[in-house]
mmCIF file of C-alpha atoms in Angstrom:
data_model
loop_
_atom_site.group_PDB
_atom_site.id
_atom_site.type_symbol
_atom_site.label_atom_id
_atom_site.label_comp_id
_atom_site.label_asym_id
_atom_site.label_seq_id
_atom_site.Cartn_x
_atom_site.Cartn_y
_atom_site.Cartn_z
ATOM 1 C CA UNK A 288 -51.449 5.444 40.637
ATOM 2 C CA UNK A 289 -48.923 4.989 43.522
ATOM 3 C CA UNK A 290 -46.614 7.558 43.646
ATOM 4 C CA UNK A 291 -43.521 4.868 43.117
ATOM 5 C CA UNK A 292 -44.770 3.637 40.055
ATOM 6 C CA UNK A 293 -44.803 7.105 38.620
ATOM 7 C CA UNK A 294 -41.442 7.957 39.624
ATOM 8 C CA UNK A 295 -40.562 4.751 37.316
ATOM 9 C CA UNK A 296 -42.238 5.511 34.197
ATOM 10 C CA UNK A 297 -40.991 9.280 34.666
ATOM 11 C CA UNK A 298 -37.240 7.724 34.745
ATOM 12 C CA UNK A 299 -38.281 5.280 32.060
ATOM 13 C CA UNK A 300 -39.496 8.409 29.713
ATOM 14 C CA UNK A 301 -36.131 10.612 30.622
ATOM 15 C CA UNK A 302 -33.729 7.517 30.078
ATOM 16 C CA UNK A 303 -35.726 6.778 26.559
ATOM 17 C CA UNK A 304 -35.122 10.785 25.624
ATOM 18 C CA UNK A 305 -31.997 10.395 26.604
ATOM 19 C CA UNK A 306 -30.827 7.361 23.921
ATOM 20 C CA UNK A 307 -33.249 9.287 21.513
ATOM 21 C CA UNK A 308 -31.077 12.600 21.628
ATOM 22 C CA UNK A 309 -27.961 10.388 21.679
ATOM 23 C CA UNK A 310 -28.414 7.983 19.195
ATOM 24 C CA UNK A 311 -28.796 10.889 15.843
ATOM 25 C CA UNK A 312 -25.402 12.985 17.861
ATOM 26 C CA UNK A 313 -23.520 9.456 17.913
ATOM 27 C CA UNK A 314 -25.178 8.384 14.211
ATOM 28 C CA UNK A 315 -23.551 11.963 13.019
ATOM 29 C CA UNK A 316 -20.310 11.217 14.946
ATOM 30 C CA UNK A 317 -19.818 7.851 13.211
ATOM 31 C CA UNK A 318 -20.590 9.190 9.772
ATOM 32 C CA UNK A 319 -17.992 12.199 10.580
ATOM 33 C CA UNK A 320 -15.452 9.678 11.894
ATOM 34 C CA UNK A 321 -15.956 7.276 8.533
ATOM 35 C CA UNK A 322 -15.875 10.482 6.182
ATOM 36 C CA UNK A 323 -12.670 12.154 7.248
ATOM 37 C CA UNK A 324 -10.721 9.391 7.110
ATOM 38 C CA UNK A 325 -7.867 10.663 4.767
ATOM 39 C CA UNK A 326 -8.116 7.773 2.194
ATOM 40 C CA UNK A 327 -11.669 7.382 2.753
ATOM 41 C CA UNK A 328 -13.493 6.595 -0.996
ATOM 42 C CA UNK A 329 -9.439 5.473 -2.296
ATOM 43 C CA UNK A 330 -9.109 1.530 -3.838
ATOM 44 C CA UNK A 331 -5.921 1.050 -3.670
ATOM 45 C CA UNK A 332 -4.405 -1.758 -5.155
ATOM 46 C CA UNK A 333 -0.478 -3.067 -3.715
ATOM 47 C CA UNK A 334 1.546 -5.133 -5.713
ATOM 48 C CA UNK A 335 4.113 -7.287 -3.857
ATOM 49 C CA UNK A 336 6.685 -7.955 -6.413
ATOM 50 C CA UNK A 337 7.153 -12.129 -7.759
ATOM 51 C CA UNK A 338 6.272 -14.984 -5.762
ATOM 52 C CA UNK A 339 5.989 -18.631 -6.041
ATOM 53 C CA UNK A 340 8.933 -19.799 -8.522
ATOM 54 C CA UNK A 341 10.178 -16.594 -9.131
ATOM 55 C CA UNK A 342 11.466 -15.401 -5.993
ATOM 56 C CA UNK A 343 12.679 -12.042 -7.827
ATOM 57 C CA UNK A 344 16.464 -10.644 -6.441
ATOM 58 C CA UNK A 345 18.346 -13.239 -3.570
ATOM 59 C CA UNK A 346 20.909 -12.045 -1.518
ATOM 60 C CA UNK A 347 23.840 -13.687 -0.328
ATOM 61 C CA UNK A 348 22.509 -15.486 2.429
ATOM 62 C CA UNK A 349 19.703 -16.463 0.198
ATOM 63 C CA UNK A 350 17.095 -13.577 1.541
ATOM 64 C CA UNK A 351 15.003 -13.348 -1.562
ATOM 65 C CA UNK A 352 13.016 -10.443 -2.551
ATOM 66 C CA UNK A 353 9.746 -12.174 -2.841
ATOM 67 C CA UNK A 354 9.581 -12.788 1.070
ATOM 68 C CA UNK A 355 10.380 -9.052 2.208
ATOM 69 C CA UNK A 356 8.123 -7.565 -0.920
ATOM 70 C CA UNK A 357 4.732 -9.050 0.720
ATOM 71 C CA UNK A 358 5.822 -8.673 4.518
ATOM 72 C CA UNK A 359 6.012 -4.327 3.542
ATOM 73 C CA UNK A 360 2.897 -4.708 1.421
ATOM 74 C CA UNK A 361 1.160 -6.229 4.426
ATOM 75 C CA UNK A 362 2.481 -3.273 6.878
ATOM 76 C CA UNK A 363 1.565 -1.120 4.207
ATOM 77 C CA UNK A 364 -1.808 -2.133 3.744
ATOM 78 C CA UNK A 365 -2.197 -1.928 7.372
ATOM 79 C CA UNK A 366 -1.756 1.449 7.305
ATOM 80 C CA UNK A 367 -4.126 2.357 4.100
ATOM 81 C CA UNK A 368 -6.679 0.897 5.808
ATOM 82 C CA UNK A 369 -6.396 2.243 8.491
ATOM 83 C CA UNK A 370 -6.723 5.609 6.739
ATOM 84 C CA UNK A 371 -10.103 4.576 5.194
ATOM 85 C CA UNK A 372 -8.643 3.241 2.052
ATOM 86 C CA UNK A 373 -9.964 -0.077 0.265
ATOM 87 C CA UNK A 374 -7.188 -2.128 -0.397
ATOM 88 C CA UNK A 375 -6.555 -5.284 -2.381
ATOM 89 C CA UNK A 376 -3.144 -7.234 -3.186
ATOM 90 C CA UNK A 377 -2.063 -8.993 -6.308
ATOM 91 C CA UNK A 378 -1.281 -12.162 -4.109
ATOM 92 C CA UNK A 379 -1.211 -12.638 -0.308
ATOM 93 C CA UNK A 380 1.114 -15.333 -0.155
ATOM 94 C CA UNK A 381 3.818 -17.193 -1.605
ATOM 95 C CA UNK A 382 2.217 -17.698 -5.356
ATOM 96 C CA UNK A 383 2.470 -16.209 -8.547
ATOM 97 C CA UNK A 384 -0.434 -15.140 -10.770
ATOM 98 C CA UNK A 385 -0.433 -17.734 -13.456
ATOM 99 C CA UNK A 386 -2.005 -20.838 -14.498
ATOM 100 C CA UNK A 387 -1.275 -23.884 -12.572
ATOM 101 C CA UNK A 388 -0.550 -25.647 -15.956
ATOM 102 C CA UNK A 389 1.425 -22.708 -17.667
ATOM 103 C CA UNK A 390 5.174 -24.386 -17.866
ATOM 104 C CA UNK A 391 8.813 -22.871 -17.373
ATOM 105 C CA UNK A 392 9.538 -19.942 -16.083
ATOM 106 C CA UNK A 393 9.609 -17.518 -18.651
ATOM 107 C CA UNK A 394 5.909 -18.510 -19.727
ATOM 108 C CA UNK A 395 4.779 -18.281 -16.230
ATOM 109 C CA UNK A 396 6.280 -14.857 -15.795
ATOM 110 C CA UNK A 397 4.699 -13.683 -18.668
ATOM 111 C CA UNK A 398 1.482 -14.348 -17.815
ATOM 112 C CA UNK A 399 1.846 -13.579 -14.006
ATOM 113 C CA UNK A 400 2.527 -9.964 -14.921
ATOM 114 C CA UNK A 401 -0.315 -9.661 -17.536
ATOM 115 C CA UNK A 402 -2.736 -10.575 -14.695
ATOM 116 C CA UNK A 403 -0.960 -8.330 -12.367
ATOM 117 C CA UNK A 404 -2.300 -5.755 -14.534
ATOM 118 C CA UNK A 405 -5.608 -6.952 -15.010
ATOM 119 C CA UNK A 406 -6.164 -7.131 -11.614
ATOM 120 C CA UNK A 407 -5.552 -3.731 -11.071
ATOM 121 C CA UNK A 408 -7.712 -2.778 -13.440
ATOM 122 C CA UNK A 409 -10.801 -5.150 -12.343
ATOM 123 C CA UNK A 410 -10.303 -3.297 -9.096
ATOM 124 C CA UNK A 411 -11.129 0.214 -10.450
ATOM 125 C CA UNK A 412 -7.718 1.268 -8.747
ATOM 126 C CA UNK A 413 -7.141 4.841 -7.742
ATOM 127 C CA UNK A 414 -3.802 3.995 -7.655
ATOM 128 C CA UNK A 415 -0.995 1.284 -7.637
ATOM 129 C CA UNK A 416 2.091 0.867 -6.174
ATOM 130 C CA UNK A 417 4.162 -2.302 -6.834
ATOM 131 C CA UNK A 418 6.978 -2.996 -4.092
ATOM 132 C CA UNK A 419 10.373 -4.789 -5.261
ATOM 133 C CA UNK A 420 13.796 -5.218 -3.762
ATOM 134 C CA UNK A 421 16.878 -5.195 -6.436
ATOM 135 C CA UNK A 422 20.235 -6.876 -6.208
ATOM 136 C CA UNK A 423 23.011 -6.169 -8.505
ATOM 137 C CA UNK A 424 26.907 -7.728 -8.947
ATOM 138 C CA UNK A 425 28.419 -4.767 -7.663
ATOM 139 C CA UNK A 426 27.904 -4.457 -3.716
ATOM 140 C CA UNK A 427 28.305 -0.433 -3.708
ATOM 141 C CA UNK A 428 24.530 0.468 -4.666
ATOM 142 C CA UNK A 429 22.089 1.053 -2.074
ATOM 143 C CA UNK A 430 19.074 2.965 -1.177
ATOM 144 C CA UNK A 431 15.304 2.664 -2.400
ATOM 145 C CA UNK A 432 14.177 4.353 -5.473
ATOM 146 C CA UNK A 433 10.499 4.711 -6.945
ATOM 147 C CA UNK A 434 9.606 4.602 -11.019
ATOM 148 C CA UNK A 435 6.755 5.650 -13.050
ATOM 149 C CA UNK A 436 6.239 5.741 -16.555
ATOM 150 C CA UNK A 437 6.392 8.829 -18.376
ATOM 151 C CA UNK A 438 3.317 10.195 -20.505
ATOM 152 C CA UNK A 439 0.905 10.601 -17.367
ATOM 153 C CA UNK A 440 1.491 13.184 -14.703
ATOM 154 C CA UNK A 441 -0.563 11.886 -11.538
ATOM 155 C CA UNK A 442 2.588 8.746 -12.047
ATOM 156 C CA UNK A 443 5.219 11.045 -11.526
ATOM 157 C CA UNK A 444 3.554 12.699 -8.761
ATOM 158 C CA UNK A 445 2.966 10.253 -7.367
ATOM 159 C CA UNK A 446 6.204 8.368 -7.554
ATOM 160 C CA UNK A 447 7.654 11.538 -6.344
ATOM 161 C CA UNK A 448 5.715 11.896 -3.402
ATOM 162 C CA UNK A 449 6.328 8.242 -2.563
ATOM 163 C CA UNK A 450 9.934 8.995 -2.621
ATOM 164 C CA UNK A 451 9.727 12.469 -0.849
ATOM 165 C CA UNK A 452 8.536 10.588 2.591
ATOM 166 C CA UNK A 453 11.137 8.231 2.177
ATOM 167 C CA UNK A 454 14.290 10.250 1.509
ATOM 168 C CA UNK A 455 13.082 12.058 4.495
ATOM 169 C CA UNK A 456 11.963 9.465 7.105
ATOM 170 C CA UNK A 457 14.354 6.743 6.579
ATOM 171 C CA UNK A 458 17.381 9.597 5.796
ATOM 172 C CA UNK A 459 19.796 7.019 3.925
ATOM 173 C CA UNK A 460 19.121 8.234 0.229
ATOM 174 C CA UNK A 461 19.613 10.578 -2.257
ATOM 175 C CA UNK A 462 17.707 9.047 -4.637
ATOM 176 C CA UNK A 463 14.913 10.702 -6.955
ATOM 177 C CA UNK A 464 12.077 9.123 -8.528
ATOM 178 C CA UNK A 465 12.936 8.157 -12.202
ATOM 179 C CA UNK A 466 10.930 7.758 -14.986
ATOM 180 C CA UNK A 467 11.093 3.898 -16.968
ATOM 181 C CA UNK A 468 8.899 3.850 -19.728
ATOM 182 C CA UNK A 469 10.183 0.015 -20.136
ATOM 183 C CA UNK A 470 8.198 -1.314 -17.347
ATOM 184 C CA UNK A 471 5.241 -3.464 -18.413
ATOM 185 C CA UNK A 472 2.853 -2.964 -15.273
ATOM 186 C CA UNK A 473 3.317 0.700 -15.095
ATOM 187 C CA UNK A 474 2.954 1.307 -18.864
ATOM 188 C CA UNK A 475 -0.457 -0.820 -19.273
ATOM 189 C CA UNK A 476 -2.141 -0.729 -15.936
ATOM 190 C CA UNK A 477 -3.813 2.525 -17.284
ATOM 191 C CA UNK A 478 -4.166 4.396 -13.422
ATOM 192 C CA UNK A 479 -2.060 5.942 -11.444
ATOM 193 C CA UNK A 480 1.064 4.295 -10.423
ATOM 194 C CA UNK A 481 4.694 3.900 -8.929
ATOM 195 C CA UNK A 482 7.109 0.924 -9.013
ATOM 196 C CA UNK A 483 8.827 1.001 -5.998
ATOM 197 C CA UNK A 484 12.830 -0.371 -4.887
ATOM 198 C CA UNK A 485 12.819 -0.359 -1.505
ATOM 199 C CA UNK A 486 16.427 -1.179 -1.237
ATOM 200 C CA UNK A 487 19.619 -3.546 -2.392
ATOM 201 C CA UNK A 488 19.889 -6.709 -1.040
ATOM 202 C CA UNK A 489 23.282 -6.857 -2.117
ATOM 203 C CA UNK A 490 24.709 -4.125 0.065
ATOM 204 C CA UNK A 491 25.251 -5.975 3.188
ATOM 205 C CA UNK A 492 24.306 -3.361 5.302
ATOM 206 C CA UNK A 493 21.452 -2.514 3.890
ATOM 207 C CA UNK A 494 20.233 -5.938 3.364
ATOM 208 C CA UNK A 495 20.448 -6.582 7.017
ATOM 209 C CA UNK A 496 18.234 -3.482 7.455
ATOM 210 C CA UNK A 497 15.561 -5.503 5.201
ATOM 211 C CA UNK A 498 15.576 -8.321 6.872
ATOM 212 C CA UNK A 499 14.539 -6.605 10.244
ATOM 213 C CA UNK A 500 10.858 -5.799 10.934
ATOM 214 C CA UNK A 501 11.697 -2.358 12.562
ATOM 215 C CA UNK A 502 12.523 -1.279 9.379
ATOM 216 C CA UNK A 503 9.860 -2.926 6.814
ATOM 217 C CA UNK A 504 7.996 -0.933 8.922
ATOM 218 C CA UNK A 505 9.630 2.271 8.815
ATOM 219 C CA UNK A 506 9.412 2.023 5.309
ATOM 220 C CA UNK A 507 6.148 1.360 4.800
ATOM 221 C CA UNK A 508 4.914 3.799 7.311
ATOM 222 C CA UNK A 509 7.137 6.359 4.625
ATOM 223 C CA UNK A 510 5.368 4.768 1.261
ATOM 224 C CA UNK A 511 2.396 5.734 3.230
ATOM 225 C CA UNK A 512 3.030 8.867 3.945
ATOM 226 C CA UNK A 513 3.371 9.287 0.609
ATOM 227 C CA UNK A 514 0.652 8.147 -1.201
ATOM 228 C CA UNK A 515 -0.936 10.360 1.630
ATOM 229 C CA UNK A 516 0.833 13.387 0.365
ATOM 230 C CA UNK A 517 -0.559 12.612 -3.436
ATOM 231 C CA UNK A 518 -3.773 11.959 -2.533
ATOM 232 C CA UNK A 519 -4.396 15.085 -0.426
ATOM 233 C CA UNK A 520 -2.630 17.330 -3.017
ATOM 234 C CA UNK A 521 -4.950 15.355 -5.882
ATOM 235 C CA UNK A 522 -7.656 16.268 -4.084
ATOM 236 C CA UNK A 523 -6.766 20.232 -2.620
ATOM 237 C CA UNK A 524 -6.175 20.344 -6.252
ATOM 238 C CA UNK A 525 -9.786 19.878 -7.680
#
């Protein structure tokens, strides 16, 4: 055999080792990579608050809470996944959840929030977390606030960690997590969960920080940072 020919198959045999040791190291590497994802093996299910004819609490310049709920729930989901976490919304655009036939409002809310919570439980949820804004008459109030209902203890941990990352990333409340045992998707979703405020759109100044991107952001990168903060503890605590 000319001596060229075996130079080639020699190179062809080292190159083929070569993928051979490579391909179990980078196999490993993957699985490694997938598997310490923080929120890897976490459904997670994210509740943007109203939708379609119910566009929840309007501000003075007509801002309604619907619109600002979903735009945080889609940073925030952004950032679950991110973290390995399986994440589903109760809607992904401007809808609610009932029948196209149910009539008047009060009907349709009804039913909207009774699938709200069927949803979450069809997902197998590790946890919930249902985003609002709230407006009141007086313009004095401001600063978001999370809720849980009492009776289970991985809610108020979890509504407390929520709030924990907020208070101290965003730095404009004093607010603690509350319990609300009045609250119909926290009291039957039956999993983990937190209702959270995310501000007053009738304070002026902080409705102009809702409105702005930066800071949808900058709270859902702290809601994150939360549920973070619960789930690690949860599981450090097994």
């Amino acid at each position: 055999m000319p001596k060229i020919f075996k130079v080639i198959l020699w190179l062809a045999g080292l190159f083929a080792l070569i993928i051979l040791i490579q391909y179990p190291m980078q196999r490993s590497l993957d699985s490694w990579q997938t598997w310490s994802l923080p929120l890897a093996g976490q459904t997670i299910v994210l509740d943007p608050g109203h939708g379609g004819y119910d566009g929840g609490a309007e501000a003075s310049d007509d801002t309604q809470e619907k619109d600002i709920a979903l735009d945080v729930s889609n940073m925030l989901r952004d950032y679950l996944q991110q973290a390995g976490a399986m994440v589903y919304l109760t809607r992904e655009g401007d809808y609610d959840l009932a029948a196209d036939e149910t009539k008047g409002l009060s009907k349709r809310k009804s039913e909207d929030i009774r699938n709200r919570v069927e949803f979450i439980k069809e997902k197998q949820a590790d946890l919930f977390l249902s985003i609002h804004l709230n407006a009141l008459p007086s313009k004095q109030w401001r600063g978001a606030q999370s809720f849980y209902h009492p009776g289970l203890e991985q809610n108020q941990l979890l509504a407390e960690a929520v709030q924990s990352e907020i208070k101290r990333n965003l730095a404009n409340t004093n607010r603690e997590a509350l319990a609300m045992s009045q609250v119909y998707i926290l009291k039957y979703a039956e999993t983990p969960g937190a209702l959270v405020e995310i501000g007053f759109l009738s304070h002026e100044e902080e409705k102009e920080l809702l409105k702005s991107s930066e800071y949808q952001q900058q709270m859902a990168a702290s809601i994150y940072e939360g549920v973070l903060q619960y789930v690690t503890e949860e599981v450090g605590s097994e």
